[in-house]
mmCIF file of N, CA, C and O in Angstrom:
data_model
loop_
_atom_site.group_PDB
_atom_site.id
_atom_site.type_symbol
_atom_site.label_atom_id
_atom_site.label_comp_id
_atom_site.label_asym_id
_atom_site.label_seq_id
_atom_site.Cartn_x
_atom_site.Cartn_y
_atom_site.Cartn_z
ATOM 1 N N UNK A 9 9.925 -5.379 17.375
ATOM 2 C CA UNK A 9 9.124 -5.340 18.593
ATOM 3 C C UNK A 9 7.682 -4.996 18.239
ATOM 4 O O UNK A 9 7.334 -4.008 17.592
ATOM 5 N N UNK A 10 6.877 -5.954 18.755
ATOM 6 C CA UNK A 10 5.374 -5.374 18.410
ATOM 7 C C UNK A 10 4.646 -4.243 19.221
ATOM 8 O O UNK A 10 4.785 -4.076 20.432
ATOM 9 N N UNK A 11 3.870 -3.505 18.410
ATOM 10 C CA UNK A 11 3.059 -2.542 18.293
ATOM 11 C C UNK A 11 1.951 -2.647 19.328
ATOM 12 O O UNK A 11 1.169 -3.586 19.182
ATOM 13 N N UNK A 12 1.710 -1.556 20.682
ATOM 14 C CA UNK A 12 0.992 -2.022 21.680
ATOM 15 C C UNK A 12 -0.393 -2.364 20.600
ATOM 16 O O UNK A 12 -1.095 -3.338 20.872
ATOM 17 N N UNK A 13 -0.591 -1.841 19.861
ATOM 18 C CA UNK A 13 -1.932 -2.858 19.579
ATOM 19 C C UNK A 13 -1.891 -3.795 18.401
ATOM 20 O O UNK A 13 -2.871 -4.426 18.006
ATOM 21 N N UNK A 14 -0.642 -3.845 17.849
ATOM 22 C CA UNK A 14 -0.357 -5.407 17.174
ATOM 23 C C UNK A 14 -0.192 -6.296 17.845
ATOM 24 O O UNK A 14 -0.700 -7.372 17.528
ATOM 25 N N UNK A 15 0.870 -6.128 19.463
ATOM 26 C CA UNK A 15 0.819 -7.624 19.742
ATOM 27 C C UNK A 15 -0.091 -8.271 20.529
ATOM 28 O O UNK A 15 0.041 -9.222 21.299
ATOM 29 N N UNK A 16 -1.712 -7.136 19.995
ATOM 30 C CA UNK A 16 -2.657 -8.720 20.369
ATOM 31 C C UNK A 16 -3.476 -9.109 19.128
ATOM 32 O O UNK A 16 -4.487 -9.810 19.152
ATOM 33 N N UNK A 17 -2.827 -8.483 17.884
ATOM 34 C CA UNK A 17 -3.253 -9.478 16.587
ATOM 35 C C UNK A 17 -2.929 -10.307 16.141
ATOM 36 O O UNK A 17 -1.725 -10.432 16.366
ATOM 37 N N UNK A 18 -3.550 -11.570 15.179
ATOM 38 C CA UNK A 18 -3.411 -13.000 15.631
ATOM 39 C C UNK A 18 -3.588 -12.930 13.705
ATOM 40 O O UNK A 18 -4.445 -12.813 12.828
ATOM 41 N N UNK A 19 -1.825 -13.130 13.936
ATOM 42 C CA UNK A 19 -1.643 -13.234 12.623
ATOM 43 C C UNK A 19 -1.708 -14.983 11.824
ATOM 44 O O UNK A 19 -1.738 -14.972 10.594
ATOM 45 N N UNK A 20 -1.725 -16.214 12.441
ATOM 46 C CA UNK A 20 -2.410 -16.991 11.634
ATOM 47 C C UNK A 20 -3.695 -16.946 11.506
ATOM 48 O O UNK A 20 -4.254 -17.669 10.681
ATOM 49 N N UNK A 21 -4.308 -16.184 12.213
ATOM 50 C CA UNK A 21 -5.957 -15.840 11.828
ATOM 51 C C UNK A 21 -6.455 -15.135 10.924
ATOM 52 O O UNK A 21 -7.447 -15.388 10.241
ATOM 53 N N UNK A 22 -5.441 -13.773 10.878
ATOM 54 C CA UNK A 22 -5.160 -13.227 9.305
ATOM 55 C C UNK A 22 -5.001 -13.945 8.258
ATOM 56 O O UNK A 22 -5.726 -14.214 7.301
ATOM 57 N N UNK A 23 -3.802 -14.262 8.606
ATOM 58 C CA UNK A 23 -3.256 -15.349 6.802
ATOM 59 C C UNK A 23 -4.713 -16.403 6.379
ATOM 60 O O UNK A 23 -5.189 -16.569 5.256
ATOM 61 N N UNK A 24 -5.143 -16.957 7.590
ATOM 62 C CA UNK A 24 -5.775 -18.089 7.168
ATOM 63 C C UNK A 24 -6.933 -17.176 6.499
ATOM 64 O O UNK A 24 -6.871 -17.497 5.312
ATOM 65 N N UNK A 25 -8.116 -16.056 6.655
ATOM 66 C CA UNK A 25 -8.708 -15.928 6.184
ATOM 67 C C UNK A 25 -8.293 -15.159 4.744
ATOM 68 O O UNK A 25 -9.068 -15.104 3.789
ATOM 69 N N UNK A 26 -7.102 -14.643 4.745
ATOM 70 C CA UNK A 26 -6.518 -13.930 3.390
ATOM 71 C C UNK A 26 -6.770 -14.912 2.592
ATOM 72 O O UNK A 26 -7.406 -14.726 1.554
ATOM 73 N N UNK A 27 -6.241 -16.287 3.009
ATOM 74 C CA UNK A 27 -6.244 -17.598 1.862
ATOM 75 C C UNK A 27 -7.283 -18.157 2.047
ATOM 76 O O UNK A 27 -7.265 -19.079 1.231
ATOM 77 N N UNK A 28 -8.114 -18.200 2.546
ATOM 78 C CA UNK A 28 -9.734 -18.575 2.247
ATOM 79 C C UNK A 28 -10.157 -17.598 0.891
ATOM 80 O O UNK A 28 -10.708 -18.110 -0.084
ATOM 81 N N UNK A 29 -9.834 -16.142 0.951
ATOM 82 C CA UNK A 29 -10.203 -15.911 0.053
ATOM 83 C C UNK A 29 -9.405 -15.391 -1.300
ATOM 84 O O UNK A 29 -9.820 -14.658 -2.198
ATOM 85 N N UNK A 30 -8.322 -15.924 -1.161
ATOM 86 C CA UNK A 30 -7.852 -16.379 -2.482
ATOM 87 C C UNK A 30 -6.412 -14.973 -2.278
ATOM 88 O O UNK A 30 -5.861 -14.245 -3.104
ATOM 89 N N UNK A 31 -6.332 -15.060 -1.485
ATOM 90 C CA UNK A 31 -5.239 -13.705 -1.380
ATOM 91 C C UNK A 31 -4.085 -13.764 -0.555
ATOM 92 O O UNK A 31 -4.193 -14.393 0.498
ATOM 93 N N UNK A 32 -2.771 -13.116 -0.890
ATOM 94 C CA UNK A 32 -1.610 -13.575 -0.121
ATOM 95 C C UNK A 32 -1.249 -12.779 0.547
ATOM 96 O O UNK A 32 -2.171 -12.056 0.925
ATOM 97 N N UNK A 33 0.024 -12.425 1.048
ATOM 98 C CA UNK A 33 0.500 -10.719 1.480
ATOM 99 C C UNK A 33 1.002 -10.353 0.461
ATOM 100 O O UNK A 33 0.738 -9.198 0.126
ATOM 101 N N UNK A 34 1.793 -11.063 -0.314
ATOM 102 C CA UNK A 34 2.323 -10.454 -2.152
ATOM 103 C C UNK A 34 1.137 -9.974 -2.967
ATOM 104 O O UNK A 34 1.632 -9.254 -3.834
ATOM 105 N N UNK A 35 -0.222 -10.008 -3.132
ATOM 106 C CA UNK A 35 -1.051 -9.820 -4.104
ATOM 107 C C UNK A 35 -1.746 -8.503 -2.902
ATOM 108 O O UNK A 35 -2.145 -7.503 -3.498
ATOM 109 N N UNK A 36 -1.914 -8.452 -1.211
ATOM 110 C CA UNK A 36 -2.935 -7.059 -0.879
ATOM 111 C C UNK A 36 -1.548 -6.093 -0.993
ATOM 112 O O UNK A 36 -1.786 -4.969 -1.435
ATOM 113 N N UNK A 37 -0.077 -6.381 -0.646
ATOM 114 C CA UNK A 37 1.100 -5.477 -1.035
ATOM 115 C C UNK A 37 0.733 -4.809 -1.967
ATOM 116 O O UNK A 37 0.446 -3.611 -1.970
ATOM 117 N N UNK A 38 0.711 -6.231 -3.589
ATOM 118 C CA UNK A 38 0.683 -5.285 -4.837
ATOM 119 C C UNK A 38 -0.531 -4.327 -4.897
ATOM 120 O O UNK A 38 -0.350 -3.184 -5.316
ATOM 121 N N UNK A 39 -1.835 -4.757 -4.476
ATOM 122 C CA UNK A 39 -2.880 -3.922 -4.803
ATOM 123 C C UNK A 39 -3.598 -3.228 -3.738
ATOM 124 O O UNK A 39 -4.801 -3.259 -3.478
ATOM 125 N N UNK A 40 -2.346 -2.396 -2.989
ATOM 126 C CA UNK A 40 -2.102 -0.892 -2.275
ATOM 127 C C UNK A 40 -1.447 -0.507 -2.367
ATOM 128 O O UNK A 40 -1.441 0.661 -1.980
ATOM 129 N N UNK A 41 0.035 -1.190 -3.092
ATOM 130 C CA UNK A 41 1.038 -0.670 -3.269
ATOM 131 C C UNK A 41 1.958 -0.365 -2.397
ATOM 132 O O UNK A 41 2.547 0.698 -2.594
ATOM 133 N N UNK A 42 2.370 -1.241 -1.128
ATOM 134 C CA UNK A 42 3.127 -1.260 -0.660
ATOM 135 C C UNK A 42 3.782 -2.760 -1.167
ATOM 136 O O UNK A 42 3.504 -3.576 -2.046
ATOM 137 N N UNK A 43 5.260 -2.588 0.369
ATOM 138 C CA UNK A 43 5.899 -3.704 -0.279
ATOM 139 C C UNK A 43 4.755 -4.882 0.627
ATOM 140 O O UNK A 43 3.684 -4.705 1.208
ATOM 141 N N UNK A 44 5.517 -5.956 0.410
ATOM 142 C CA UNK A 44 4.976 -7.622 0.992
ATOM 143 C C UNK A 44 5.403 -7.133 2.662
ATOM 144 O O UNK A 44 4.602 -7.194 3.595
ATOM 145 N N UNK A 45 6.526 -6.751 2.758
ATOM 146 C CA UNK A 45 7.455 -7.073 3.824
ATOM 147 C C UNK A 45 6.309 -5.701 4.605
ATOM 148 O O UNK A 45 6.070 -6.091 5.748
ATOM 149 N N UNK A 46 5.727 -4.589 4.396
ATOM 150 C CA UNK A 46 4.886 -3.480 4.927
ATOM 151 C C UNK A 46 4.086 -4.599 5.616
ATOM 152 O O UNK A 46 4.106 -4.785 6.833
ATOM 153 N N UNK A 47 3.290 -5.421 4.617
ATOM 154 C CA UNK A 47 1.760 -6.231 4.861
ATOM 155 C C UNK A 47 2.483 -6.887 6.102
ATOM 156 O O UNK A 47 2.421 -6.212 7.130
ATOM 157 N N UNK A 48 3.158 -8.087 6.182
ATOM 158 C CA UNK A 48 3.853 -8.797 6.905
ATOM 159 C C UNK A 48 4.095 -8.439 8.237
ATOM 160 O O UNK A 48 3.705 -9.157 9.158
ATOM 161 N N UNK A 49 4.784 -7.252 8.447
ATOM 162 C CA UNK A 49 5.264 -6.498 9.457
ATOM 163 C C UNK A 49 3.855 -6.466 10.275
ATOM 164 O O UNK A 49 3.614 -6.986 11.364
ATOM 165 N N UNK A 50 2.672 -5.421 9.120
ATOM 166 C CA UNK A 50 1.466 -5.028 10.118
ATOM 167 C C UNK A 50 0.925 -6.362 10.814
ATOM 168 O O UNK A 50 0.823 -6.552 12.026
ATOM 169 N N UNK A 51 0.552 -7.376 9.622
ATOM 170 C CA UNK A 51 0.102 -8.272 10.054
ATOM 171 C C UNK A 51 0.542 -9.125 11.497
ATOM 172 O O UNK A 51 -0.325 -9.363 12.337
ATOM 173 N N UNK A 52 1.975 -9.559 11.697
ATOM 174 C CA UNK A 52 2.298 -10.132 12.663
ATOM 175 C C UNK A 52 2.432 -8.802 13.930
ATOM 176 O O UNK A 52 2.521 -9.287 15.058
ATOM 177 N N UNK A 53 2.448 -7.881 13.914
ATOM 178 C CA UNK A 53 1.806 -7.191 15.003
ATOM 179 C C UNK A 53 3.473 -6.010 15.239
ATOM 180 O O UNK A 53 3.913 -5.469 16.253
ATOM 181 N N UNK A 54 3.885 -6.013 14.065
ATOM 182 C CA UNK A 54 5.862 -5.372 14.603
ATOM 183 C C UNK A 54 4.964 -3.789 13.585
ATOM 184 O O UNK A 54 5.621 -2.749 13.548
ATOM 185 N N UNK A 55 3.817 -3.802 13.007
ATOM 186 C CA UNK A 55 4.070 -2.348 12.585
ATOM 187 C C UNK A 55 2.219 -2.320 12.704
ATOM 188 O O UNK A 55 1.418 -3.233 12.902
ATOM 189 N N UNK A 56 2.011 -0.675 12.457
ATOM 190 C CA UNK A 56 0.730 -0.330 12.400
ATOM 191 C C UNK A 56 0.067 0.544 11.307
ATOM 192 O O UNK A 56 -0.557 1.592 11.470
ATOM 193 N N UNK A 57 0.355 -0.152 10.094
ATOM 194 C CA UNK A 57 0.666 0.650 9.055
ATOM 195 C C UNK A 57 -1.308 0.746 8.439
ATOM 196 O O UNK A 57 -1.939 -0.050 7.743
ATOM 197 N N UNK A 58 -1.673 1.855 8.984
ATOM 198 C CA UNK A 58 -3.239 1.899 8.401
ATOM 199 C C UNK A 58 -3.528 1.493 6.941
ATOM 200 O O UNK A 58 -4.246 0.513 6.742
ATOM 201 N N UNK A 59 -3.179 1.965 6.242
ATOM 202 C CA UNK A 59 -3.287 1.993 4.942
ATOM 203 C C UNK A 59 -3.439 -0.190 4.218
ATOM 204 O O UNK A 59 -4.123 -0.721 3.343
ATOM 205 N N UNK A 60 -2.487 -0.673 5.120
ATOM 206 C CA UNK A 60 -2.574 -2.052 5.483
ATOM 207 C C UNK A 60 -3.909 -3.069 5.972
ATOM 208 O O UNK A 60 -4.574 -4.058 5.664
ATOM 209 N N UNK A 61 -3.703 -1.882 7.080
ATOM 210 C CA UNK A 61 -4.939 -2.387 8.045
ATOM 211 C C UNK A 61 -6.895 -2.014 7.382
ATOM 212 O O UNK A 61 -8.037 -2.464 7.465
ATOM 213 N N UNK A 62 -6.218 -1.069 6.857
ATOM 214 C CA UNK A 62 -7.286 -0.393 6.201
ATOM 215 C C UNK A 62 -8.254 -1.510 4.848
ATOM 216 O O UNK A 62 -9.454 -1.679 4.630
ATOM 217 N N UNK A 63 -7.155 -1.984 4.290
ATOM 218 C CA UNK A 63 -6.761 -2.844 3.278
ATOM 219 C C UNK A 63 -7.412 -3.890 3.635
ATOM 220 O O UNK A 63 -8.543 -4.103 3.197
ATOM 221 N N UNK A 64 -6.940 -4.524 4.295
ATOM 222 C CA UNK A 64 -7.553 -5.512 5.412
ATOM 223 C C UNK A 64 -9.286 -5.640 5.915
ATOM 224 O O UNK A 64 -9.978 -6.658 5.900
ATOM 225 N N UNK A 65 -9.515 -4.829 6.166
ATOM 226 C CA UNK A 65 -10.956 -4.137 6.525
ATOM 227 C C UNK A 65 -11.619 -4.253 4.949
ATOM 228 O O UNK A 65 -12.670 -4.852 4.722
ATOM 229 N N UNK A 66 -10.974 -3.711 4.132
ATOM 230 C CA UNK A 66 -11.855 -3.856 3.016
ATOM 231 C C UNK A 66 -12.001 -5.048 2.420
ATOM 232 O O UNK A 66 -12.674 -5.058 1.389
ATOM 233 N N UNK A 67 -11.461 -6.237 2.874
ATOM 234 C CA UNK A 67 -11.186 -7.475 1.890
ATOM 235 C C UNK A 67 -12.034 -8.357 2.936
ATOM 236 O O UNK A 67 -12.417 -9.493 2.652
ATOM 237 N N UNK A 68 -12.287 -7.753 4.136
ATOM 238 C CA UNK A 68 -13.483 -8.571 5.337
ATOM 239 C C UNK A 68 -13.087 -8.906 6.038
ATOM 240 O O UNK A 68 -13.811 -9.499 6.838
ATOM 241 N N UNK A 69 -12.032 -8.836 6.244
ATOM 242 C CA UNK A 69 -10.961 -9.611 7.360
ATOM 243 C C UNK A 69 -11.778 -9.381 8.665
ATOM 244 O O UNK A 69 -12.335 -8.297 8.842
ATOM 245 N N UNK A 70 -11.845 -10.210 9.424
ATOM 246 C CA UNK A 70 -12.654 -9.854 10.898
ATOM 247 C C UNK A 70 -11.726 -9.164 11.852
ATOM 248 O O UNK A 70 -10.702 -9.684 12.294
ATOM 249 N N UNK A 71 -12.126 -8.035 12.121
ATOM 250 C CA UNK A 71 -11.747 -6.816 13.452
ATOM 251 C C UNK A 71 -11.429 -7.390 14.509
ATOM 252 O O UNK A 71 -10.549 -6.792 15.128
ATOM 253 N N UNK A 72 -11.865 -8.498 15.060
ATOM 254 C CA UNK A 72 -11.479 -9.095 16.108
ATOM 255 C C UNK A 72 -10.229 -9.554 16.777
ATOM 256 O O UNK A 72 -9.900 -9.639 17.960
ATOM 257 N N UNK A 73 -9.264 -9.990 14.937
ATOM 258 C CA UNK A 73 -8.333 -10.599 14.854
ATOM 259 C C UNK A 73 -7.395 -9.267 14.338
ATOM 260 O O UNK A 73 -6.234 -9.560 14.054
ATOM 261 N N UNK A 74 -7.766 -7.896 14.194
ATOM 262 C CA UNK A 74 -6.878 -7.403 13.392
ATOM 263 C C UNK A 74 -6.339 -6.488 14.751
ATOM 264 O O UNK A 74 -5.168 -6.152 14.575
ATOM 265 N N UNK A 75 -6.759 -6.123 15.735
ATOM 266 C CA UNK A 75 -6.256 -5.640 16.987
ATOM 267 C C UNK A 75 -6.161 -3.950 16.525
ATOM 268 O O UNK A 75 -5.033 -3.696 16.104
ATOM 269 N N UNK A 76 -6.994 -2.883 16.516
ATOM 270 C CA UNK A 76 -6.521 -1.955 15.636
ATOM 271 C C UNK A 76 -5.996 -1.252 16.322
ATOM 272 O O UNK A 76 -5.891 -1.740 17.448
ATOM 273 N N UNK A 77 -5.422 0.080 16.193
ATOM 274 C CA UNK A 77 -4.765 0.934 17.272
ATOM 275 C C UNK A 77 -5.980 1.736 17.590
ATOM 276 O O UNK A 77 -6.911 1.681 16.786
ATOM 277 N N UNK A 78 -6.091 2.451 18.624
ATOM 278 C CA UNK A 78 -6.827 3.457 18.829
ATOM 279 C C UNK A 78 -7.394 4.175 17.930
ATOM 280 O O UNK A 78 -8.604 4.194 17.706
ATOM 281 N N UNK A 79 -6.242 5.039 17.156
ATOM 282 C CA UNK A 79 -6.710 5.894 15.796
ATOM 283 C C UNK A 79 -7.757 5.324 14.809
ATOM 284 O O UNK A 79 -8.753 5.890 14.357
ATOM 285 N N UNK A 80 -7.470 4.536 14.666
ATOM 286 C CA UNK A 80 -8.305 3.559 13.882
ATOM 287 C C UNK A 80 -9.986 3.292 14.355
ATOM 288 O O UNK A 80 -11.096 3.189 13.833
ATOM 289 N N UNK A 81 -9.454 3.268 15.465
ATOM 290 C CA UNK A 81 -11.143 2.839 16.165
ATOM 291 C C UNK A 81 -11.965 3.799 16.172
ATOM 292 O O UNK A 81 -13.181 3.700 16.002
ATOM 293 N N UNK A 82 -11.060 5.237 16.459
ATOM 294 C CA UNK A 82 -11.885 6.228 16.881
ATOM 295 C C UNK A 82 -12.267 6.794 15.470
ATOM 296 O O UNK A 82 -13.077 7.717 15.557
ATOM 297 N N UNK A 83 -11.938 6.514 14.356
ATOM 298 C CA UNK A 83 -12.189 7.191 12.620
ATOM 299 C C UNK A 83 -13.473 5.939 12.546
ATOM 300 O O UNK A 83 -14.371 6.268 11.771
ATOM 301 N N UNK A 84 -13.692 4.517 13.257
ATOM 302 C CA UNK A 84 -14.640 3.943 12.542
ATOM 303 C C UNK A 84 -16.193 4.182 13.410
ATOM 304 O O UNK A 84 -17.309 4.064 12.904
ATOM 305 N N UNK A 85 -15.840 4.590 15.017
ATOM 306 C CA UNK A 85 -16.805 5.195 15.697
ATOM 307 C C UNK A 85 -17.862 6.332 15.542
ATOM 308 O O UNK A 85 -18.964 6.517 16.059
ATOM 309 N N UNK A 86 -16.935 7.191 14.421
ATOM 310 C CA UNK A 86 -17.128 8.473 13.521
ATOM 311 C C UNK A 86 -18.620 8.078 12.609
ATOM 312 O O UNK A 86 -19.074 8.878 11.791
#
């Protein structure tokens, strides 16, 4: 079941820019060290795993599409 603020992230909008820039959910998994299936989950909107999302943010992914939770918003308002 998705995450009140995953299910308004728009996970082929994710993937597509991951693979614009050369990146999968198996390769941001390996290099944060979670599993694939963590990335996956956040991405299609069933989990809200920061550390993911966080991940995400650092590789440029546009905010628009990543739907963040609250917590999140209020640490980047900071």
């Amino acid at each position: 079941m998705a995450t009140i603020a995953g299910r308004n992230r728009k996970p082929w909008a994710i993937r597509e820019y991951l693979h614009g820039q050369g990146h999968t959910m198996a390769s941001v998994a390996k290099e944060i060290g979670v599993s694939a299936v963590q990335v996956r989950k956040t991405i299609v909107g069933d989990d809200d795993s920061q550390r993911v999302l966080a991940a995400l943010i650092e590789l440029g992914c546009p905010r628009k599409v990543l739907s963040l939770p609250d917590s999140m918003k209020m640490k980047q308002a900071v």
